[in-house]
Every structure is written in structure tokens, then in C-alpha cells.
Coordinates of N, CA and C in Angstrom, one line a residue:
X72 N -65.9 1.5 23.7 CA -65.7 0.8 22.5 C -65.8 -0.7 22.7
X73 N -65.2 -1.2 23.9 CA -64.8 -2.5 23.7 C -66.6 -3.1 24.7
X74 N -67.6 -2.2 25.5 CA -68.9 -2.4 25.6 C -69.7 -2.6 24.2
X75 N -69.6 -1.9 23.3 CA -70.2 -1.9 21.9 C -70.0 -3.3 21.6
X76 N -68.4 -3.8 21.0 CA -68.4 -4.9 20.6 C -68.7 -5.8 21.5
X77 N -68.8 -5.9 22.6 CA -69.6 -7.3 23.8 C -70.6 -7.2 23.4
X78 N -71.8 -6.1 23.5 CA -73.0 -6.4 23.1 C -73.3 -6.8 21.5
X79 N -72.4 -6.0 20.9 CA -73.0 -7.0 19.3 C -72.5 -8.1 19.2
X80 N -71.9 -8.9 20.4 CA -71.1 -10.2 20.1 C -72.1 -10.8 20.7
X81 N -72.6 -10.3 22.0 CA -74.0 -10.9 22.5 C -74.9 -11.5 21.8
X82 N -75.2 -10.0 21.0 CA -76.7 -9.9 20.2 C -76.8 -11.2 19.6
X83 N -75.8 -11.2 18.7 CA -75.0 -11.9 17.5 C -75.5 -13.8 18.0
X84 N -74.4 -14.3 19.1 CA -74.7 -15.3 19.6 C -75.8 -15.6 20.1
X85 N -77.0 -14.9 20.9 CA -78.0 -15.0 20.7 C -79.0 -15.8 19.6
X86 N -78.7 -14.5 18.3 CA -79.6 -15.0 17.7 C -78.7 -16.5 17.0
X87 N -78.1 -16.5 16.8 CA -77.1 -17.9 16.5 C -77.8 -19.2 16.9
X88 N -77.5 -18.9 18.2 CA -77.5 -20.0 19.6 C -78.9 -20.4 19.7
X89 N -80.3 -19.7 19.7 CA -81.4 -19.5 19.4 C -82.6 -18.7 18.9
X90 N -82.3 -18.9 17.5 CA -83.1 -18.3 17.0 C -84.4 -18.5 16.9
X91 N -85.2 -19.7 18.0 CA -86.7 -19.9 17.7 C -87.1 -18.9 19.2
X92 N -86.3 -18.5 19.7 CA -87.0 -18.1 21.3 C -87.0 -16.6 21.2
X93 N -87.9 -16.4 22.3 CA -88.3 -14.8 21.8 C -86.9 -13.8 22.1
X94 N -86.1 -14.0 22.9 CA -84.9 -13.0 22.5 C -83.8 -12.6 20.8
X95 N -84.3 -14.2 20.7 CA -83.8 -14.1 19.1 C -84.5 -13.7 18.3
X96 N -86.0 -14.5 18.6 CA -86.9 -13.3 17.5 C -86.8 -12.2 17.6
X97 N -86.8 -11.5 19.0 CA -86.9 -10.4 19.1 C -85.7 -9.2 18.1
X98 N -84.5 -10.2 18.6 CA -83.5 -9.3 18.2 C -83.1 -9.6 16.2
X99 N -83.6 -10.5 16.0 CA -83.9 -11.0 14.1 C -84.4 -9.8 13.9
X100 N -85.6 -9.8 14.3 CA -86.5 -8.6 14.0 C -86.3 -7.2 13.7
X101 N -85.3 -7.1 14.7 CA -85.0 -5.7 15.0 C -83.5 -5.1 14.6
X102 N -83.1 -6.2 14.4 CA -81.5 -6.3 13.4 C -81.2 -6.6 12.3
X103 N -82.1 -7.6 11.9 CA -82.3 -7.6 10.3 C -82.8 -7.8 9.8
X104 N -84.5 -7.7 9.6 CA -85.4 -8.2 8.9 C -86.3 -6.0 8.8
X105 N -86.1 -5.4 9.9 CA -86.0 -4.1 9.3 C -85.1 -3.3 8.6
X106 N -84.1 -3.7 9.1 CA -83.1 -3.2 8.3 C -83.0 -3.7 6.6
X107 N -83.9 -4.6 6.2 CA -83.7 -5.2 5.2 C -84.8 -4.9 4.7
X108 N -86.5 -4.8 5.1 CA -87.1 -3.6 4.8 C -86.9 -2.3 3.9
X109 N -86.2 -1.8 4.6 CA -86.0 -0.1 4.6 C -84.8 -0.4 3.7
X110 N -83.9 -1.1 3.3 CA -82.7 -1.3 2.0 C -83.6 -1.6 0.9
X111 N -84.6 -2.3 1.4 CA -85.5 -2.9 -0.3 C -86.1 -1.7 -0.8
X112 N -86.8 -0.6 0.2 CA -87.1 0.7 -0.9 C -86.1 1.3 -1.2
X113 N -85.1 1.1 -1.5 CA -84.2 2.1 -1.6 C -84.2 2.0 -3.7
X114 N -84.2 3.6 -4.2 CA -84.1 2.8 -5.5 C -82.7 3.2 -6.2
X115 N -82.8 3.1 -7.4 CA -81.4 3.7 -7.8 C -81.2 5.3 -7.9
X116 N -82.4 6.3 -7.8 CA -82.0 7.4 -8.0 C -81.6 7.9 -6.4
X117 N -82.0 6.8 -5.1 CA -81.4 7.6 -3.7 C -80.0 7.0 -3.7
X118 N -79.4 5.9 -4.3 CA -78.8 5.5 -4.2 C -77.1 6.0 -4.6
X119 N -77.7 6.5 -6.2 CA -77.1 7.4 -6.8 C -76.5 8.9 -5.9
X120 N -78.0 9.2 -5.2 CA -77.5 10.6 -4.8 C -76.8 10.4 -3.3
X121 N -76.7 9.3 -2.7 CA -76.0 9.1 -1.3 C -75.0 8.6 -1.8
X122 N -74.3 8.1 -2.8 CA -72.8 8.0 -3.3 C -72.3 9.2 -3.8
X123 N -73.0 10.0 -4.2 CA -72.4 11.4 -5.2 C -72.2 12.1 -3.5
X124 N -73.9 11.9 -3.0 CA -73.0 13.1 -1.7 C -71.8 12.1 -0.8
X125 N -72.0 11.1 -0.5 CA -70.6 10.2 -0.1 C -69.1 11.1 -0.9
X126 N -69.3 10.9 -2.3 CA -67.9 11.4 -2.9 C -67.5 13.0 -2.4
X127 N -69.0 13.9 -2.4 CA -68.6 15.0 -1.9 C -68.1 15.2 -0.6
X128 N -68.2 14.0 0.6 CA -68.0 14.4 1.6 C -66.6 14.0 1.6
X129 N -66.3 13.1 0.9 CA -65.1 12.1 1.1 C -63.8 13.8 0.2
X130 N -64.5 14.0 -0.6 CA -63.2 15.3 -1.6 C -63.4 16.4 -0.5
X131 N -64.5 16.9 -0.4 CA -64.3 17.6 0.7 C -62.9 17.6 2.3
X132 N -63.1 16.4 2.7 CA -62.4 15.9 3.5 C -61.0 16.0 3.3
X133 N -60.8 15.5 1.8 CA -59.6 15.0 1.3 C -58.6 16.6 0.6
X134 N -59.7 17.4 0.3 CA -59.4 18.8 -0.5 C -58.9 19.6 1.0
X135 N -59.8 19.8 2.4 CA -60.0 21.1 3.2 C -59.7 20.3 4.7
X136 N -59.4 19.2 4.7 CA -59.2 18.5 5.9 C -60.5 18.9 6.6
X137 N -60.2 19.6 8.2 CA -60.9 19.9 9.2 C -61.9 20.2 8.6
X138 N -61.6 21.3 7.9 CA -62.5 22.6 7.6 C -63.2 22.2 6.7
X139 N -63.0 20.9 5.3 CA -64.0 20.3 4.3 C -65.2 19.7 5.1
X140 N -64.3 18.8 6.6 CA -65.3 18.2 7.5 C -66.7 19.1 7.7
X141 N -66.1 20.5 8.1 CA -67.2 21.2 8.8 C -68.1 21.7 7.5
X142 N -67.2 21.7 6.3 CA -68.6 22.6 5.7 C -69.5 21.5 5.4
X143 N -68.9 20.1 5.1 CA -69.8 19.4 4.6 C -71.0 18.7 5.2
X144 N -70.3 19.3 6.7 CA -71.4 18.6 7.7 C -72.6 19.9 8.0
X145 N -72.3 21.3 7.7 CA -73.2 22.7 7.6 C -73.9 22.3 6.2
X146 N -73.8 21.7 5.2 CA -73.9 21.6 3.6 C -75.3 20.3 4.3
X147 N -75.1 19.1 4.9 CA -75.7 18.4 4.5 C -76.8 18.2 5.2
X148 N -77.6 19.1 6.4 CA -78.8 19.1 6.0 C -79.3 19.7 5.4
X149 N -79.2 20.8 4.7 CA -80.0 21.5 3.4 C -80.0 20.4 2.6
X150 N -79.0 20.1 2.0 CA -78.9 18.9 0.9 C -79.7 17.5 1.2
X151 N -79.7 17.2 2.4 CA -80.7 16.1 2.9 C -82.4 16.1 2.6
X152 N -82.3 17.8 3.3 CA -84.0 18.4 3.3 C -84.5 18.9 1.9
X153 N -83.2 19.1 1.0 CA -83.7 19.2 -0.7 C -84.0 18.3 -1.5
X154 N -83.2 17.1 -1.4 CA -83.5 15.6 -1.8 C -85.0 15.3 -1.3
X155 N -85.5 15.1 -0.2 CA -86.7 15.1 0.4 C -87.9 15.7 -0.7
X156 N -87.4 17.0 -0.8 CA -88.2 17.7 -1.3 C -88.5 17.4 -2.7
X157 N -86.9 17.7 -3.3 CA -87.2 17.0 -4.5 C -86.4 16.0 -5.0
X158 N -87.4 14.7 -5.2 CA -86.4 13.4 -5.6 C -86.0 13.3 -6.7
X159 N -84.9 12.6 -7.0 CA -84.4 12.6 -8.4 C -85.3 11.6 -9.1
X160 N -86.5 11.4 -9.0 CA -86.9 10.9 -10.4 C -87.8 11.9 -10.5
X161 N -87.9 13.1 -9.9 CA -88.5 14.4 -11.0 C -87.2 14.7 -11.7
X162 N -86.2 14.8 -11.2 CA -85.2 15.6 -12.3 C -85.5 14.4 -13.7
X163 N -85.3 13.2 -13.0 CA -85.2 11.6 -14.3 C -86.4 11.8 -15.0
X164 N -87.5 12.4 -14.6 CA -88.7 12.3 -15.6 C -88.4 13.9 -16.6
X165 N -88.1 14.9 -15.8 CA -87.6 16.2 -16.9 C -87.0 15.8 -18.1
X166 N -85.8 14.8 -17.8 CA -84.9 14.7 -18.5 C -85.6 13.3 -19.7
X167 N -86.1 12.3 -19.0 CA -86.7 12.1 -20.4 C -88.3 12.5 -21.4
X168 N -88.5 13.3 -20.4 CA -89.8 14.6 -21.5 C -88.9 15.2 -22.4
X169 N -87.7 15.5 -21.6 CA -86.9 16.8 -22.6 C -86.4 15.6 -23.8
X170 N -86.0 14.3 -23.7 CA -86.1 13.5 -24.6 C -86.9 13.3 -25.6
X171 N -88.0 12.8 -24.9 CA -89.2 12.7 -25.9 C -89.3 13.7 -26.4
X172 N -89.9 15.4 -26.4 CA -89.9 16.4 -27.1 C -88.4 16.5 -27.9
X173 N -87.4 16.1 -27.9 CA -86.4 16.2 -28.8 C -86.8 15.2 -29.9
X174 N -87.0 14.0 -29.7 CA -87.5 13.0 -30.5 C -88.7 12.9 -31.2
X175 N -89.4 13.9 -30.9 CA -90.6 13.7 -31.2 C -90.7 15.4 -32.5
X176 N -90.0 16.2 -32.2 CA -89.9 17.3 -33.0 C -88.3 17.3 -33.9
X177 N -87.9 16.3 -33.6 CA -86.7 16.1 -34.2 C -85.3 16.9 -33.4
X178 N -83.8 16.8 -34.1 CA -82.8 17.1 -33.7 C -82.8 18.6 -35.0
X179 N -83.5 18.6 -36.0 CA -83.2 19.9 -36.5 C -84.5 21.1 -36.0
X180 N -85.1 20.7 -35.8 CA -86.0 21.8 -34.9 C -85.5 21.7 -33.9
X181 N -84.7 21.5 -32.8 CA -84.2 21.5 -31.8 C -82.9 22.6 -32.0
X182 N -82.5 22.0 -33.2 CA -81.0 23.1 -33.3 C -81.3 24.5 -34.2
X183 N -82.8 24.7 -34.7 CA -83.6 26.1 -35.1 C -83.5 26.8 -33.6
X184 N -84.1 26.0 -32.8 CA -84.5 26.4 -31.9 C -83.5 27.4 -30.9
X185 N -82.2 26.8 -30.7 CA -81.7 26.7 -30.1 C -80.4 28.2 -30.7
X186 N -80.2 27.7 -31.9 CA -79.5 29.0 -33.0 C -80.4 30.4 -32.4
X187 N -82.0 30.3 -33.0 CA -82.9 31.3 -32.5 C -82.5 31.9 -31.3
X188 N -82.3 31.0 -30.3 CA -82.1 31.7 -29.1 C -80.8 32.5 -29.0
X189 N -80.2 32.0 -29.5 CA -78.8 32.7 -29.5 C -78.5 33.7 -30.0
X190 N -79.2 33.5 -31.5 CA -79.5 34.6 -32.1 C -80.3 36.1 -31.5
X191 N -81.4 35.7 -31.0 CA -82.2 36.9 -29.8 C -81.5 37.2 -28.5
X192 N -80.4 36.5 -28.0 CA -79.5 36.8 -26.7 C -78.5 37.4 -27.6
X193 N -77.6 37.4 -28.6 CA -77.0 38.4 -29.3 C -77.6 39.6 -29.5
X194 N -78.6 39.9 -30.0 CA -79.6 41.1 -30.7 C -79.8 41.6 -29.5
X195 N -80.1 41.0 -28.0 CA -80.3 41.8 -26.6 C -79.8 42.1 -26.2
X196 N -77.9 41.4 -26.2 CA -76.6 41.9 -25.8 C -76.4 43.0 -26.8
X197 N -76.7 43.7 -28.0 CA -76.4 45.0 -28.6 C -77.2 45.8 -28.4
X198 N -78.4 45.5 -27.8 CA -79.5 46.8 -27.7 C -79.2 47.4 -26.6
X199 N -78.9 46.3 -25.1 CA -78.5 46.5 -23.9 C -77.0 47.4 -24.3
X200 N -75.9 47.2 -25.4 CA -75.0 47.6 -25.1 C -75.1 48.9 -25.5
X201 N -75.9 49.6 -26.5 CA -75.8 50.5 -27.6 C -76.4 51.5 -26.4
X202 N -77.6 51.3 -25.4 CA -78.3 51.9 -24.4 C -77.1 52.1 -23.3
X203 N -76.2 51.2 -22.8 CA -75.2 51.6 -21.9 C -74.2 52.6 -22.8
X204 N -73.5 52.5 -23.7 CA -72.7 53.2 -23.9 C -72.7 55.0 -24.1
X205 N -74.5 54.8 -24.4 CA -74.7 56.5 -23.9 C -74.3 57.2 -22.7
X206 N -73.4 58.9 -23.2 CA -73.2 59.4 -22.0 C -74.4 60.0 -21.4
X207 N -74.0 59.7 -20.0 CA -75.5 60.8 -18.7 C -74.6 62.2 -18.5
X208 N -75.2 63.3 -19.0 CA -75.1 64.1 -18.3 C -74.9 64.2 -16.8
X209 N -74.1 64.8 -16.2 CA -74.2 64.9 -14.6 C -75.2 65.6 -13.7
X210 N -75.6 64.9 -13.1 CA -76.7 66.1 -12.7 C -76.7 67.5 -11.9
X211 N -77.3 68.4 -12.1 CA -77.2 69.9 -11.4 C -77.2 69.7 -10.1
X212 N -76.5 70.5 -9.3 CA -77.0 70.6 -7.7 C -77.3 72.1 -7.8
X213 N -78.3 71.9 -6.5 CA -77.9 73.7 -6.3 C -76.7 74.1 -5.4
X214 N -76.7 75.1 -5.5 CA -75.6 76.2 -4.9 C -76.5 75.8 -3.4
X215 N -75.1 75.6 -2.6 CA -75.4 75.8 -1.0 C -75.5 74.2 -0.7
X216 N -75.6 72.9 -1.5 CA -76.0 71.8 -0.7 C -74.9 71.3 -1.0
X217 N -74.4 70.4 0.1 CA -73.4 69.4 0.0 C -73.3 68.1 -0.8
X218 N -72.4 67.4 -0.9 CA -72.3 66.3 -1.7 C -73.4 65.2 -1.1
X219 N -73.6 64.9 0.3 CA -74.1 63.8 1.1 C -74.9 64.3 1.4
X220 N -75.6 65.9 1.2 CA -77.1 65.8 1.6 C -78.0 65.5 0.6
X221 N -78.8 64.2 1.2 CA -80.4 63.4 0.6 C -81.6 64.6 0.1
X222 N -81.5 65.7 0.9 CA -82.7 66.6 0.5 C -83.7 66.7 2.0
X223 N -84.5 67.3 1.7 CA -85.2 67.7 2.8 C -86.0 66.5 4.0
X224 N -86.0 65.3 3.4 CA -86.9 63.7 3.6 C -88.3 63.9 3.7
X225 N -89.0 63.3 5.3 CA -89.6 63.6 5.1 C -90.9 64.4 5.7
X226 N -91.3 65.4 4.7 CA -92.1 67.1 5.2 C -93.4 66.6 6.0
X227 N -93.9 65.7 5.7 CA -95.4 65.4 5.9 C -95.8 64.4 6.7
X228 N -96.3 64.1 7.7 CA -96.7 62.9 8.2 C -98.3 62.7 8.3
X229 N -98.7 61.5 8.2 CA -100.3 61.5 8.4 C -100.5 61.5 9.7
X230 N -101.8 61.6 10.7 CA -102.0 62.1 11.9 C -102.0 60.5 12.4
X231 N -101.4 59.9 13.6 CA -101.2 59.3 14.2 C -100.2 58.2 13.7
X232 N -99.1 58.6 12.9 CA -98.3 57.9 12.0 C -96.9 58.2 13.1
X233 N -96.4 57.1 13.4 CA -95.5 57.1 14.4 C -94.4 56.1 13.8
X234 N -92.8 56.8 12.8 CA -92.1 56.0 12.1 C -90.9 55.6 12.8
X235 N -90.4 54.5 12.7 CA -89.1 54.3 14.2 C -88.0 54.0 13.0
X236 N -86.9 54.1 12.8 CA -86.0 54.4 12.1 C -84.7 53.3 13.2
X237 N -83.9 52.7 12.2 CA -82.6 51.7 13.4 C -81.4 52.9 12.8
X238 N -81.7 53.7 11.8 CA -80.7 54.4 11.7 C -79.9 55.9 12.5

């Protein structure tokens, strides 16, 4: 620990003490003129999503102690490699199409729309229920077979058909 902070007290004084000579350039360069780079693309929708996952890691922590630690650290490269995949200005552009089409067809075709659907997920919840609440007959067995026998499997094989089973 106390090697860490000598060298960034080094670095530090270096570039201080001279900043026109190539150790200072060197180390300007490589300490804050990249670093300051790579902050400028940053926009508000990564910005947004590394505070939210910040908060989740921080409740995690705060909710499950040890054990928040570990899931959140199992949790965050999926979460990392999903962001990647998809950035939040596709969700930000969904959300203002889904705007504009609200805007653009209005707030009472939107609430047609939306009644409608409800209306056809009720009418599917009674057709689904009226079809469950029929009784099934039980089915026949024959005389002689057991509860757990499947039936004969199987009778036939094609010629050079060789089936390996883990069961």
C-alpha cells in the first residue's frame, strides 16, 4: 500500500516539477490526457446505467453483506456484456417512437387500443377456462399392466441404427 502511494507521489511530482521533459510528457499522457479521452465519450445513457448498477451493487452489499458481494460480482458480467450488446439509446429511441406513435394517433386511440386488448385477454381467459374446467375421463389400462409400465418402446430399429441411452 504504502509502495502504491510513493509511486503516485512520484508520478505526481514529476509531472509538477517538469512537465516539458519527456518523463512528464510521458506520464501527462498516460495519466490524464487519456483518461480524459475516454470520460469525454462517455454519454448520459452509460452514465446513467453505471450509477443504477453502482446502486445495485452498493443495496446488494447493504441488503446480503458477503453474499450481495458475491452475487453481484456473478450478476455483473452478464450485465456488462448486455449493456455492450444493447445500449440504452435503443431502449431511449423505443421509448420515444413509442412517443411519437402515441402523439401522432392520439391518447384516445391509444386507450381503444389498449381497452381492446384487455378486452381479448379476458375473452381468452374464459375460453381457456371453460376448456379447462372439463372433466377427462380416466384412461383404460389393460388387465395385467402396471401403473409404471411405458408399454412395449421400442419394436423396430432401422439396419445399422445404433441408440445409446444415459438412462
Amino acid at each position: 500500500m504504502l509502495i502504491i502511494l510513493g509511486l503516485v507521489t512520484l508520478a505526481l511530482a514529476v509531472m509538477l516539477a517538469s512537465p516539458d521533459s519527456a518523463p512528464g510528457r510521458a506520464l501527462r499522457r498516460g495519466l490524464v490526457e487519456t483518461p480524459a479521452r475516454a470520460l469525454n465519450r462517455l454519454r448520459r445513457g452509460k452514465i446513467v446505467f453505471f450509477v443504477l448498477l453502482a446502486a445495485a451493487g452498493l443495496t446488494l452489499a447493504l441488503l446480503f453483506k458477503a453474499d450481495g458481494l458475491r452475487l453481484f460480482g456473478l450478476m455483473l458480467p452478464d450485465l456488462l456484456v448486455w449493456f455492450a450488446v444493447f445500449d440504452v439509446g435503443v431502449f431511449i429511441d423505443a421509448l420515444l417512437i413509442a412517443g411519437a406513435v402515441l402523439g401522432a394517433n392520439g391518447l384516445r386511440v391509444a386507450r381503444a387500443r389498449v381497452s381492446a386488448l384487455s378486452g381479448e385477454i379476458v375473452l381468452f381467459l374464459r375460453r381457456r377456462g371453460a376448456r379447462v374446467r372439463r372433466p377427462r375421463r380416466p384412461g383404460s389400462r389393460p388387465p395385467g399392466k402396471a401403473v409404471d409400465d411405458d408399454g412395449p418402446g421400442w419394436v423396430h430399429q432401422p439396419v445399422g441404427y445404433r441408440a445409446f441411452s444415459m438412462a
